[in-house]
Amino acid sequence: MSTGKLPLAADGLQLNFCKTLACRNFGLSDEKYYLLQDTDPSRPGLVCRECGAFPPLLNNHAVRKEFSRLKKQDSGNLAACSTETCVAYGKPVLTHRELYHAFGYSGERQRYRCKHCQSTFVDRWSNANPKLDLQQRLLGLLFTGYPVREICRRLQMNPKTFYDHLDQIAARCRNKLASVDARYLQLAKDLPLASTLTTLQPRSENGVMWLATGDATHGYVLLQNINYSPDEEKPDDGADVYTPNTRRMPDSFIHFGDAPESAQDTLLNQVNAKYQEVLSRSNVEDLYTRPIHVDYPSKGCLIRPQYTAYAQYLRLRELIPHWEEITLYLPQEPLLRSALFSVFKDKLQSRQCHPIYVEQNQSWQENDSAENVDIMLLSWWRDRWAFTHKGNAEKAICHLWREKGKEDQWLQHASTFMLEEYQARFHMNFRSLVDEPRRRLRPGGLLPLLDIFRAWNNLCHQNSAGVTPAQALNLTRQPYTLAQLLG
């Protein structure tokens, strides 16, 4: 229930403030700078007195909870200290060896002791994989498009055993990637990042969105998450932003008729149409606060997408504190814009963060140079867009901090293509699993597949030159085989 004040900070985290960069109230979380109301649900709960912006309110504790969920999901199986009060808690041995002693063996597995709390634990992935041959064959069949039933028939196993193997393979892939990710974070400080947001199952309409962030040039995927928790139950009713359960979405959407969206003939019209769609939402950061059809998953719970996006960028900030500058290419989506502004506000204020919208049509060839550049101010935000075209090929960029003078460079190099291609390949390679009728309402079964595909993409998948993303970044010397990935 509202107290007439901003939601309380969570361990120093306060994400409620004006997100208009040119406003004097940007980053300020004092109630005196805002109008707060909770009597009329159709009106914004927070309005900036200076610029009139109406950034949606967020529950900071719910963002922290989502951050912890995503972090545990990404690295929960890695060998690390499990004492919650210890300074080494949750920090994997693979990337924080200075915090641990090797402490003998448990059978064939390495045991470690924490230097701070003296607790001991075993690295369950330190021994050879006894099921290597079987799991290689399973992955080979899966990547060549065989459905689950056919894989089970060929390998003479039941579906439960198949999914058990899939969970084990995913855990090994996360373990294998942890040390490579650490090298990436050390060596890729000067390279641009990109984020992309798409539906996890394009034909399901189950409300599950997939957010991926990684290297914009070579397609190395660093983080990926979905706004779905298989271990939580959906709430009966919507909770306001002052209650802990506000991050969970109930099954109460505004449904609409099946009127097809009209195609836009030019990129400018497409950009303007997106702004109109965003402003039709009652919450500009929540894709589901407009008329939309959603078949709610029968198991688990949908998470409001803004909480997953904010949590992923908090995770990114935690991983790259030593990066002096950050350049991040984004699709035209205010959800990602607001999350980035909130999490990296200090770097934005010091001009060390460069968020750039990138939109292009299918005819545009990557790394084409810009010819004539047209500058336009669009939407309520007065975003400064640069448009260019070559025949039917069109591209547009918008530096959200309104930096000028590098439009030609950004139009040539700024791109989210590598991350978009990564997500498209996932949908193509695993079409039989992604589109399986039962899986549409039970998307939790795709979580291990996402981890496996990220590892395969980074370490095994070769481009036309025979080079993997990890090789292109000098993180590995050669492509990994499936045996090396699973060993």
Tab-separated table of C-alpha atoms in Angstrom:
chain	number	residue	atom	x	y	z
A	1	MET	CA	0.000	0.000	0.000
A	2	SER	CA	1.283	3.473	-0.864
A	3	THR	CA	2.787	5.632	1.871
A	4	GLY	CA	2.879	8.794	-0.223
A	5	LYS	CA	6.628	8.399	-0.544
A	6	LEU	CA	8.957	6.709	-3.008
A	7	PRO	CA	9.384	2.953	-2.522
A	8	LEU	CA	12.125	2.254	0.024
A	9	ALA	CA	15.693	1.741	-1.151
A	10	ALA	CA	17.080	-1.810	-1.014
A	11	ASP	CA	20.662	-2.014	0.302
A	12	GLY	CA	21.395	1.416	-1.141
A	13	LEU	CA	19.607	0.710	-4.440
A	14	GLN	CA	17.060	3.397	-5.380
A	15	LEU	CA	15.803	3.253	-8.974
A	16	ASN	CA	12.956	5.754	-8.740
A	17	PHE	CA	13.917	9.129	-10.162
A	18	CYS	CA	13.528	11.201	-13.318
A	19	LYS	CA	15.086	9.394	-16.269
A	20	THR	CA	15.220	12.389	-18.626
A	21	LEU	CA	18.951	12.985	-19.102
A	22	ALA	CA	18.613	16.714	-19.780
A	23	CYS	CA	16.523	17.288	-16.636
A	24	ARG	CA	18.051	18.709	-13.463
A	25	ASN	CA	16.259	15.996	-11.480
A	26	PHE	CA	17.910	13.118	-13.363
A	27	GLY	CA	19.174	10.642	-10.768
A	28	LEU	CA	17.672	12.531	-7.795
A	29	SER	CA	15.445	10.460	-5.499
A	30	ASP	CA	14.131	13.120	-3.122
A	31	GLU	CA	10.307	13.239	-2.970
A	32	LYS	CA	10.323	17.045	-3.066
A	33	TYR	CA	11.270	16.956	-6.765
A	34	TYR	CA	8.192	14.913	-7.746
A	35	LEU	CA	4.432	14.726	-7.565
A	36	LEU	CA	3.312	11.409	-6.059
A	37	GLN	CA	-0.248	10.067	-6.202
A	38	ASP	CA	-1.969	6.685	-5.875
A	39	THR	CA	-5.665	7.620	-5.993
A	40	ASP	CA	-6.141	7.375	-9.777
A	41	PRO	CA	-4.661	4.185	-11.336
A	42	SER	CA	-5.092	5.660	-14.839
A	43	ARG	CA	-2.624	8.462	-14.051
A	44	PRO	CA	1.140	8.220	-13.432
A	45	GLY	CA	2.178	7.618	-9.838
A	46	LEU	CA	5.321	9.740	-10.195
A	47	VAL	CA	5.662	13.008	-12.165
A	48	CYS	CA	8.801	15.114	-12.338
A	49	ARG	CA	8.120	18.728	-11.289
A	50	GLU	CA	10.926	19.993	-13.538
A	51	CYS	CA	10.321	18.384	-16.948
A	52	GLY	CA	6.915	16.701	-16.611
A	53	ALA	CA	8.259	13.181	-17.268
A	54	PHE	CA	6.382	10.314	-15.634
A	55	PRO	CA	8.826	7.437	-14.996
A	56	PRO	CA	7.013	4.335	-13.662
A	57	LEU	CA	7.632	3.401	-10.037
A	58	LEU	CA	9.622	0.266	-9.172
A	59	ASN	CA	9.892	-1.780	-5.993
A	60	ASN	CA	13.637	-1.732	-5.249
A	61	HIS	CA	13.465	-4.823	-3.037
A	62	ALA	CA	11.692	-6.733	-5.830
A	63	VAL	CA	14.483	-5.740	-8.245
A	64	ARG	CA	17.050	-7.053	-5.742
A	65	LYS	CA	15.089	-10.297	-5.446
A	66	GLU	CA	15.001	-10.715	-9.222
A	67	PHE	CA	18.726	-9.931	-9.383
A	68	SER	CA	19.420	-12.709	-6.842
A	69	ARG	CA	17.211	-15.134	-8.791
A	70	LEU	CA	19.022	-14.463	-12.069
A	71	LYS	CA	22.446	-14.656	-10.445
A	72	LYS	CA	21.623	-17.996	-8.835
A	73	GLN	CA	20.218	-19.258	-12.135
A	74	ASP	CA	23.411	-18.272	-13.987
A	75	SER	CA	25.994	-19.544	-11.503
A	76	GLY	CA	24.181	-21.560	-8.851
A	77	ASN	CA	25.809	-24.853	-9.830
A	78	LEU	CA	29.415	-23.550	-9.751
A	79	ALA	CA	31.690	-24.567	-6.888
A	80	ALA	CA	31.634	-21.701	-4.375
A	81	CYS	CA	31.308	-20.929	-0.676
A	82	SER	CA	27.727	-21.467	0.512
A	83	THR	CA	27.928	-19.593	3.844
A	84	GLU	CA	25.619	-16.612	3.367
A	85	THR	CA	27.436	-14.418	5.907
A	86	CYS	CA	30.867	-15.018	4.338
A	87	VAL	CA	32.542	-12.450	2.054
A	88	ALA	CA	33.240	-15.281	-0.416
A	89	TYR	CA	29.607	-16.381	-0.580
A	90	GLY	CA	28.577	-17.265	-4.129
A	91	LYS	CA	31.961	-16.381	-5.648
A	92	PRO	CA	33.015	-19.347	-7.820
A	93	VAL	CA	36.387	-21.014	-7.440
A	94	LEU	CA	36.897	-20.759	-11.204
A	95	THR	CA	37.037	-16.956	-11.101
A	96	HIS	CA	38.055	-16.255	-7.456
A	97	ARG	CA	40.816	-18.755	-6.722
A	98	GLU	CA	42.449	-16.340	-4.263
A	99	LEU	CA	39.540	-16.949	-1.846
A	100	TYR	CA	40.038	-20.723	-1.538
A	101	HIS	CA	42.525	-23.489	-0.720
A	102	ALA	CA	42.599	-26.821	-2.539
A	103	PHE	CA	41.727	-29.257	0.286
A	104	GLY	CA	42.181	-32.801	-0.974
A	105	TYR	CA	39.688	-34.934	-2.865
A	106	SER	CA	36.333	-36.552	-2.367
A	107	GLY	CA	36.636	-39.634	-4.536
A	108	GLU	CA	37.789	-38.229	-7.884
A	109	ARG	CA	36.414	-34.735	-7.232
A	110	GLN	CA	38.410	-31.771	-5.952
A	111	ARG	CA	37.569	-30.448	-2.493
A	112	TYR	CA	38.106	-26.783	-1.521
A	113	ARG	CA	38.162	-24.836	1.742
A	114	CYS	CA	37.150	-21.201	2.078
A	115	LYS	CA	39.949	-19.022	3.517
A	116	HIS	CA	37.458	-16.832	5.384
A	117	CYS	CA	34.866	-19.087	7.003
A	118	GLN	CA	36.795	-22.402	6.726
A	119	SER	CA	33.801	-24.216	5.232
A	120	THR	CA	34.565	-26.994	2.740
A	121	PHE	CA	32.793	-28.018	-0.460
A	122	VAL	CA	33.340	-30.270	-3.450
A	123	ASP	CA	33.545	-29.226	-7.097
A	124	ARG	CA	31.085	-31.686	-8.614
A	125	TRP	CA	32.352	-30.955	-12.168
A	126	SER	CA	36.085	-31.487	-11.510
A	127	ASN	CA	36.138	-35.157	-12.505
A	128	ALA	CA	35.828	-36.696	-15.961
A	129	ASN	CA	32.329	-36.966	-17.406
A	130	PRO	CA	31.339	-40.656	-17.146
A	131	LYS	CA	28.464	-40.154	-19.591
A	132	LEU	CA	30.453	-38.251	-22.202
A	133	ASP	CA	29.746	-40.511	-25.203
A	134	LEU	CA	26.014	-40.709	-24.551
A	135	GLN	CA	25.671	-36.963	-23.994
A	136	GLN	CA	27.671	-36.211	-27.147
A	137	ARG	CA	25.276	-38.317	-29.187
A	138	LEU	CA	22.291	-36.700	-27.491
A	139	LEU	CA	23.526	-33.184	-28.274
A	140	GLY	CA	24.410	-34.154	-31.837
A	141	LEU	CA	20.868	-35.394	-32.464
A	142	LEU	CA	19.367	-32.355	-30.743
A	143	PHE	CA	21.377	-29.877	-32.824
A	144	THR	CA	20.436	-31.634	-36.060
A	145	GLY	CA	16.742	-31.096	-35.360
A	146	TYR	CA	15.506	-34.460	-34.117
A	147	PRO	CA	12.439	-34.292	-31.846
A	148	VAL	CA	12.659	-35.559	-28.267
A	149	ARG	CA	10.665	-38.709	-28.974
A	150	GLU	CA	13.003	-39.742	-31.803
A	151	ILE	CA	16.124	-39.013	-29.721
A	152	CYS	CA	14.728	-41.144	-26.895
A	153	ARG	CA	13.993	-43.979	-29.325
A	154	ARG	CA	17.486	-43.894	-30.838
A	155	LEU	CA	19.269	-43.701	-27.488
A	156	GLN	CA	16.858	-46.108	-25.768
A	157	MET	CA	15.914	-43.815	-22.898
A	158	ASN	CA	12.689	-42.408	-21.525
A	159	PRO	CA	11.831	-38.671	-21.673
A	160	LYS	CA	12.609	-38.127	-17.984
A	161	THR	CA	16.122	-39.494	-18.474
A	162	PHE	CA	16.503	-37.254	-21.525
A	163	TYR	CA	15.674	-34.119	-19.547
A	164	ASP	CA	17.916	-35.244	-16.666
A	165	HIS	CA	20.803	-35.479	-19.136
A	166	LEU	CA	19.873	-32.077	-20.539
A	167	ASP	CA	20.109	-30.531	-17.050
A	168	GLN	CA	23.529	-32.150	-16.486
A	169	ILE	CA	24.805	-30.937	-19.875
A	170	ALA	CA	23.592	-27.399	-19.137
A	171	ALA	CA	25.384	-27.403	-15.775
A	172	ARG	CA	28.638	-28.528	-17.411
A	173	CYS	CA	28.257	-25.840	-20.072
A	174	ARG	CA	27.813	-23.130	-17.436
A	175	ASN	CA	30.885	-24.425	-15.644
A	176	LYS	CA	32.922	-24.472	-18.873
A	177	LEU	CA	31.891	-20.928	-19.770
A	178	ALA	CA	32.632	-19.380	-16.363
A	179	SER	CA	36.386	-19.141	-16.870
A	180	VAL	CA	36.020	-17.981	-20.501
A	181	ASP	CA	33.546	-15.285	-19.418
A	182	ALA	CA	36.106	-14.073	-16.860
A	183	ARG	CA	38.728	-13.708	-19.610
A	184	TYR	CA	36.209	-11.856	-21.775
A	185	LEU	CA	35.529	-9.355	-19.003
A	186	GLN	CA	39.260	-8.683	-18.683
A	187	LEU	CA	40.127	-8.457	-22.400
A	188	ALA	CA	37.041	-6.860	-23.992
A	189	LYS	CA	36.974	-3.551	-22.082
A	190	ASP	CA	37.065	-1.382	-25.206
A	191	LEU	CA	34.555	-3.317	-27.309
A	192	PRO	CA	30.878	-2.313	-27.696
A	193	LEU	CA	28.062	-4.410	-26.254
A	194	ALA	CA	24.583	-5.000	-27.644
A	195	SER	CA	21.277	-6.067	-26.126
A	196	THR	CA	18.331	-7.662	-27.907
A	197	LEU	CA	14.837	-8.507	-26.695
A	198	THR	CA	12.556	-11.041	-28.353
A	199	THR	CA	9.932	-13.647	-27.516
A	200	LEU	CA	11.318	-16.995	-26.341
A	201	GLN	CA	8.696	-18.970	-28.279
A	202	PRO	CA	7.459	-16.835	-31.196
A	203	ARG	CA	4.374	-18.959	-31.891
A	204	SER	CA	3.218	-19.489	-28.319
A	205	GLU	CA	2.034	-16.028	-27.153
A	206	ASN	CA	2.828	-17.131	-23.590
A	207	GLY	CA	4.332	-13.801	-22.532
A	208	VAL	CA	7.904	-15.060	-22.039
A	209	MET	CA	10.500	-12.558	-23.281
A	210	TRP	CA	14.204	-13.344	-23.835
A	211	LEU	CA	16.796	-10.626	-23.170
A	212	ALA	CA	20.396	-11.234	-24.294
A	213	THR	CA	23.472	-9.021	-23.879
A	214	GLY	CA	26.893	-9.629	-25.378
A	215	ASP	CA	29.664	-8.489	-27.694
A	216	ALA	CA	28.223	-6.470	-30.583
A	217	THR	CA	31.058	-7.206	-33.031
A	218	HIS	CA	31.623	-10.948	-32.752
A	219	GLY	CA	28.434	-12.191	-31.078
A	220	TYR	CA	29.912	-13.513	-27.821
A	221	VAL	CA	26.884	-13.758	-25.498
A	222	LEU	CA	27.632	-12.766	-21.907
A	223	LEU	CA	24.199	-12.659	-20.252
A	224	GLN	CA	20.746	-13.936	-21.133
A	225	ASN	CA	17.575	-14.208	-19.078
A	226	ILE	CA	13.848	-14.700	-19.463
A	227	ASN	CA	11.016	-13.126	-17.472
A	228	TYR	CA	9.754	-16.486	-16.226
A	229	SER	CA	10.365	-18.320	-12.950
A	230	PRO	CA	9.528	-22.045	-12.963
A	231	ASP	CA	9.702	-22.269	-9.156
A	232	GLU	CA	7.168	-19.564	-8.234
A	233	GLU	CA	3.400	-19.540	-8.389
A	234	LYS	CA	1.443	-16.874	-10.220
A	235	PRO	CA	-0.410	-14.438	-7.930
A	236	ASP	CA	-4.187	-14.267	-7.912
A	237	ASP	CA	-4.316	-10.488	-8.162
A	238	GLY	CA	-2.006	-7.672	-9.174
A	239	ALA	CA	-0.042	-6.068	-6.333
A	240	ASP	CA	0.878	-2.399	-6.187
A	241	VAL	CA	4.494	-1.275	-6.393
A	242	TYR	CA	4.824	-0.969	-2.606
A	243	THR	CA	4.267	-4.699	-1.969
A	244	PRO	CA	6.960	-7.423	-2.310
A	245	ASN	CA	4.986	-9.500	-4.834
A	246	THR	CA	4.757	-6.743	-7.422
A	247	ARG	CA	7.397	-8.351	-9.699
A	248	ARG	CA	5.128	-11.363	-10.341
A	249	MET	CA	2.471	-10.955	-13.046
A	250	PRO	CA	-1.070	-12.254	-12.513
A	251	ASP	CA	-3.108	-13.676	-15.363
A	252	SER	CA	-5.053	-10.463	-15.922
A	253	PHE	CA	-4.262	-8.912	-19.286
A	254	ILE	CA	-6.229	-6.497	-21.433
A	255	HIS	CA	-7.152	-8.672	-24.416
A	256	PHE	CA	-7.810	-7.311	-27.869
A	257	GLY	CA	-9.269	-8.458	-31.155
A	258	ASP	CA	-7.038	-10.150	-33.709
A	259	ALA	CA	-6.475	-7.043	-35.824
A	260	PRO	CA	-3.178	-7.389	-37.725
A	261	GLU	CA	-0.597	-4.654	-37.302
A	262	SER	CA	-0.148	-2.611	-40.441
A	263	ALA	CA	3.300	-2.818	-42.063
A	264	GLN	CA	5.266	0.440	-42.265
A	265	ASP	CA	6.736	1.360	-45.647
A	266	THR	CA	9.743	3.369	-44.391
A	267	LEU	CA	12.082	3.136	-41.420
A	268	LEU	CA	10.982	6.580	-40.224
A	269	ASN	CA	7.358	5.429	-40.122
A	270	GLN	CA	8.440	2.272	-38.326
A	271	VAL	CA	10.266	4.271	-35.639
A	272	ASN	CA	7.285	6.611	-35.198
A	273	ALA	CA	4.887	3.656	-34.984
A	274	LYS	CA	7.015	2.153	-32.215
A	275	TYR	CA	6.837	5.390	-30.229
A	276	GLN	CA	3.035	5.376	-30.634
A	277	GLU	CA	2.856	1.779	-29.412
A	278	VAL	CA	5.008	2.634	-26.376
A	279	LEU	CA	2.829	5.598	-25.422
A	280	SER	CA	-0.276	3.394	-25.673
A	281	ARG	CA	0.979	1.433	-22.651
A	282	SER	CA	-0.204	2.500	-19.219
A	283	ASN	CA	3.367	1.755	-18.071
A	284	VAL	CA	5.908	2.616	-20.776
A	285	GLU	CA	8.403	0.128	-19.316
A	286	ASP	CA	5.960	-2.808	-19.278
A	287	LEU	CA	5.142	-4.402	-22.631
A	288	TYR	CA	2.037	-6.045	-21.148
A	289	THR	CA	0.187	-2.905	-20.027
A	290	ARG	CA	-1.511	-2.466	-23.404
A	291	PRO	CA	-4.122	-4.604	-25.186
A	292	ILE	CA	-2.363	-7.918	-25.814
A	293	HIS	CA	-3.207	-11.619	-25.997
A	294	VAL	CA	-1.278	-13.835	-23.538
A	295	ASP	CA	-1.724	-17.577	-22.933
A	296	TYR	CA	-0.346	-17.696	-19.391
A	297	PRO	CA	2.001	-20.660	-18.691
A	298	SER	CA	0.265	-23.495	-16.855
A	299	LYS	CA	3.241	-23.928	-14.523
A	300	GLY	CA	5.513	-21.307	-12.993
A	301	CYS	CA	5.118	-17.551	-13.012
A	302	LEU	CA	5.731	-14.665	-15.398
A	303	ILE	CA	7.913	-11.849	-14.059
A	304	ARG	CA	7.195	-8.266	-15.068
A	305	PRO	CA	9.748	-7.592	-17.846
A	306	GLN	CA	11.059	-4.367	-16.286
A	307	TYR	CA	12.261	-6.284	-13.220
A	308	THR	CA	14.131	-8.829	-15.350
A	309	ALA	CA	15.701	-6.077	-17.498
A	310	TYR	CA	16.808	-3.996	-14.502
A	311	ALA	CA	18.187	-7.133	-12.821
A	312	GLN	CA	20.207	-8.133	-15.898
A	313	TYR	CA	21.821	-4.695	-16.137
A	314	LEU	CA	22.576	-4.812	-12.398
A	315	ARG	CA	24.301	-8.113	-13.085
A	316	LEU	CA	26.216	-6.492	-15.951
A	317	ARG	CA	27.291	-3.613	-13.700
A	318	GLU	CA	28.529	-6.099	-11.118
A	319	LEU	CA	30.646	-7.871	-13.746
A	320	ILE	CA	32.290	-4.801	-15.326
A	321	PRO	CA	33.200	-2.342	-12.535
A	322	HIS	CA	36.708	-1.988	-14.039
A	323	TRP	CA	35.464	-0.922	-17.492
A	324	GLU	CA	36.140	2.787	-17.905
A	325	GLU	CA	33.591	3.284	-20.695
A	326	ILE	CA	30.567	1.323	-21.887
A	327	THR	CA	28.988	1.495	-25.331
A	328	LEU	CA	25.723	-0.409	-25.608
A	329	TYR	CA	23.616	-0.766	-28.765
A	330	LEU	CA	19.894	-1.263	-28.137
A	331	PRO	CA	16.727	-1.897	-30.115
A	332	GLN	CA	14.163	0.906	-29.872
A	333	GLU	CA	12.591	-0.141	-26.564
A	334	PRO	CA	12.140	2.294	-23.627
A	335	LEU	CA	12.211	-0.640	-21.201
A	336	LEU	CA	15.908	-1.189	-21.952
A	337	ARG	CA	16.578	2.541	-22.103
A	338	SER	CA	15.159	3.132	-18.604
A	339	ALA	CA	16.922	0.101	-17.126
A	340	LEU	CA	20.258	1.233	-18.547
A	341	PHE	CA	19.774	4.843	-17.406
A	342	SER	CA	18.873	3.725	-13.889
A	343	VAL	CA	21.655	1.215	-13.370
A	344	PHE	CA	24.474	3.178	-15.040
A	345	LYS	CA	23.373	6.696	-14.042
A	346	ASP	CA	26.807	7.581	-12.584
A	347	LYS	CA	28.615	6.647	-15.785
A	348	LEU	CA	26.003	8.498	-17.831
A	349	GLN	CA	26.508	11.670	-15.825
A	350	SER	CA	30.274	11.439	-16.346
A	351	ARG	CA	29.792	10.696	-20.081
A	352	GLN	CA	31.347	7.234	-19.712
A	353	CYS	CA	28.260	5.356	-20.931
A	354	HIS	CA	27.027	5.562	-24.529
A	355	PRO	CA	23.535	4.053	-25.062
A	356	ILE	CA	22.570	4.019	-28.743
A	357	TYR	CA	19.284	2.945	-30.362
A	358	VAL	CA	19.871	1.059	-33.635
A	359	GLU	CA	17.200	0.250	-36.218
A	360	GLN	CA	17.655	-0.968	-39.792
A	361	ASN	CA	15.649	-2.780	-42.437
A	362	GLN	CA	16.524	-6.170	-43.905
A	363	SER	CA	18.137	-4.664	-47.003
A	364	TRP	CA	20.895	-2.933	-45.048
A	365	GLN	CA	24.310	-4.648	-45.341
A	366	GLU	CA	26.441	-4.740	-42.200
A	367	ASN	CA	29.303	-2.167	-42.118
A	368	ASP	CA	27.931	-0.232	-45.094
A	369	SER	CA	29.003	3.417	-44.913
A	370	ALA	CA	26.452	6.185	-44.503
A	371	GLU	CA	25.870	8.606	-47.379
A	372	ASN	CA	23.394	11.432	-46.774
A	373	VAL	CA	22.452	11.720	-43.102
A	374	ASP	CA	19.166	13.308	-42.014
A	375	ILE	CA	18.773	14.431	-38.369
A	376	MET	CA	15.296	14.385	-36.798
A	377	LEU	CA	13.903	14.942	-33.297
A	378	LEU	CA	11.151	12.399	-32.621
A	379	SER	CA	8.503	11.588	-29.995
A	380	TRP	CA	7.709	13.075	-26.608
A	381	TRP	CA	11.324	12.396	-25.568
A	382	ARG	CA	12.655	14.518	-28.481
A	383	ASP	CA	15.159	11.780	-29.289
A	384	ARG	CA	17.774	12.880	-31.827
A	385	TRP	CA	17.777	10.300	-34.646
A	386	ALA	CA	20.168	10.098	-37.608
A	387	PHE	CA	18.709	8.400	-40.722
A	388	THR	CA	20.520	7.247	-43.853
A	389	HIS	CA	19.627	5.086	-46.849
A	390	LYS	CA	21.100	3.409	-49.929
A	391	GLY	CA	18.333	2.612	-52.370
A	392	ASN	CA	15.896	0.423	-50.406
A	393	ALA	CA	18.382	-0.127	-47.576
A	394	GLU	CA	17.757	2.099	-44.537
A	395	LYS	CA	19.391	2.496	-41.135
A	396	ALA	CA	18.877	4.837	-38.182
A	397	ILE	CA	20.703	5.457	-34.917
A	398	CYS	CA	19.941	7.588	-31.868
A	399	HIS	CA	22.549	8.414	-29.229
A	400	LEU	CA	20.336	8.717	-26.163
A	401	TRP	CA	22.710	11.192	-24.497
A	402	ARG	CA	22.467	13.340	-27.666
A	403	GLU	CA	26.188	13.218	-28.370
A	404	LYS	CA	26.951	14.696	-31.780
A	405	GLY	CA	29.662	14.423	-34.420
A	406	LYS	CA	29.989	10.632	-34.746
A	407	GLU	CA	26.795	9.854	-36.650
A	408	ASP	CA	28.668	8.487	-39.703
A	409	GLN	CA	30.733	6.167	-37.500
A	410	TRP	CA	27.725	4.859	-35.577
A	411	LEU	CA	25.649	4.387	-38.717
A	412	GLN	CA	28.435	2.241	-40.135
A	413	HIS	CA	29.372	0.197	-37.076
A	414	ALA	CA	26.536	0.274	-34.514
A	415	SER	CA	24.509	-2.922	-34.786
A	416	THR	CA	22.519	-5.454	-32.802
A	417	PHE	CA	22.695	-7.920	-35.713
A	418	MET	CA	24.991	-10.491	-34.079
A	419	LEU	CA	22.735	-10.881	-31.042
A	420	GLU	CA	19.602	-10.979	-33.199
A	421	GLU	CA	21.183	-13.671	-35.361
A	422	TYR	CA	22.072	-15.663	-32.233
A	423	GLN	CA	18.449	-15.669	-31.088
A	424	ALA	CA	17.183	-16.478	-34.602
A	425	ARG	CA	19.570	-19.468	-34.814
A	426	PHE	CA	18.242	-20.782	-31.503
A	427	HIS	CA	14.683	-20.665	-32.822
A	428	MET	CA	15.735	-22.346	-36.068
A	429	ASN	CA	17.932	-25.081	-34.536
A	430	PHE	CA	15.429	-26.112	-31.870
A	431	ARG	CA	12.185	-25.463	-33.697
A	432	SER	CA	10.728	-28.853	-32.763
A	433	LEU	CA	11.281	-28.206	-29.044
A	434	VAL	CA	10.410	-24.506	-29.041
A	435	ASP	CA	7.156	-25.042	-30.951
A	436	GLU	CA	6.125	-28.252	-29.174
A	437	PRO	CA	2.463	-27.720	-28.120
A	438	ARG	CA	3.000	-28.852	-24.526
A	439	ARG	CA	6.129	-26.706	-24.213
A	440	ARG	CA	4.221	-23.531	-25.069
A	441	LEU	CA	2.583	-23.517	-21.646
A	442	ARG	CA	5.570	-25.060	-19.823
A	443	PRO	CA	8.564	-22.975	-20.998
A	444	GLY	CA	10.756	-23.961	-18.044
A	445	GLY	CA	12.022	-26.961	-20.020
A	446	LEU	CA	13.849	-24.579	-22.382
A	447	LEU	CA	16.053	-23.067	-19.640
A	448	PRO	CA	18.800	-25.749	-19.860
A	449	LEU	CA	18.658	-25.505	-23.657
A	450	LEU	CA	19.416	-21.762	-23.443
A	451	ASP	CA	22.535	-22.437	-21.350
A	452	ILE	CA	23.714	-25.152	-23.736
A	453	PHE	CA	23.160	-22.968	-26.781
A	454	ARG	CA	25.046	-20.013	-25.276
A	455	ALA	CA	28.061	-22.220	-24.581
A	456	TRP	CA	27.896	-23.790	-28.043
A	457	ASN	CA	27.547	-20.376	-29.689
A	458	ASN	CA	30.512	-18.863	-27.838
A	459	LEU	CA	32.905	-21.808	-27.995
A	460	CYS	CA	31.867	-24.100	-30.870
A	461	HIS	CA	29.882	-22.216	-33.529
A	462	GLN	CA	32.119	-21.068	-36.400
A	463	ASN	CA	31.425	-18.203	-38.782
A	464	SER	CA	32.153	-18.317	-42.515
A	465	ALA	CA	35.866	-17.854	-41.762
A	466	GLY	CA	35.898	-20.864	-39.420
A	467	VAL	CA	36.282	-18.718	-36.283
A	468	THR	CA	34.195	-18.873	-33.101
A	469	PRO	CA	33.237	-15.741	-31.108
A	470	ALA	CA	35.666	-16.795	-28.360
A	471	GLN	CA	38.479	-17.206	-30.914
A	472	ALA	CA	37.758	-13.834	-32.509
A	473	LEU	CA	38.187	-12.224	-29.071
A	474	ASN	CA	41.407	-14.204	-28.343
A	475	LEU	CA	39.753	-16.066	-25.491
A	476	THR	CA	40.446	-19.531	-26.934
A	477	ARG	CA	42.911	-20.829	-29.507
A	478	GLN	CA	40.597	-23.133	-31.437
A	479	PRO	CA	36.929	-24.141	-31.674
A	480	TYR	CA	35.744	-26.502	-28.955
A	481	THR	CA	34.424	-29.898	-29.949
A	482	LEU	CA	31.359	-31.314	-28.212
A	483	ALA	CA	33.705	-33.650	-26.325
A	484	GLN	CA	35.702	-30.660	-25.010
A	485	LEU	CA	32.515	-28.795	-24.141
A	486	LEU	CA	31.129	-31.714	-22.156
A	487	GLY	CA	34.406	-33.083	-20.763
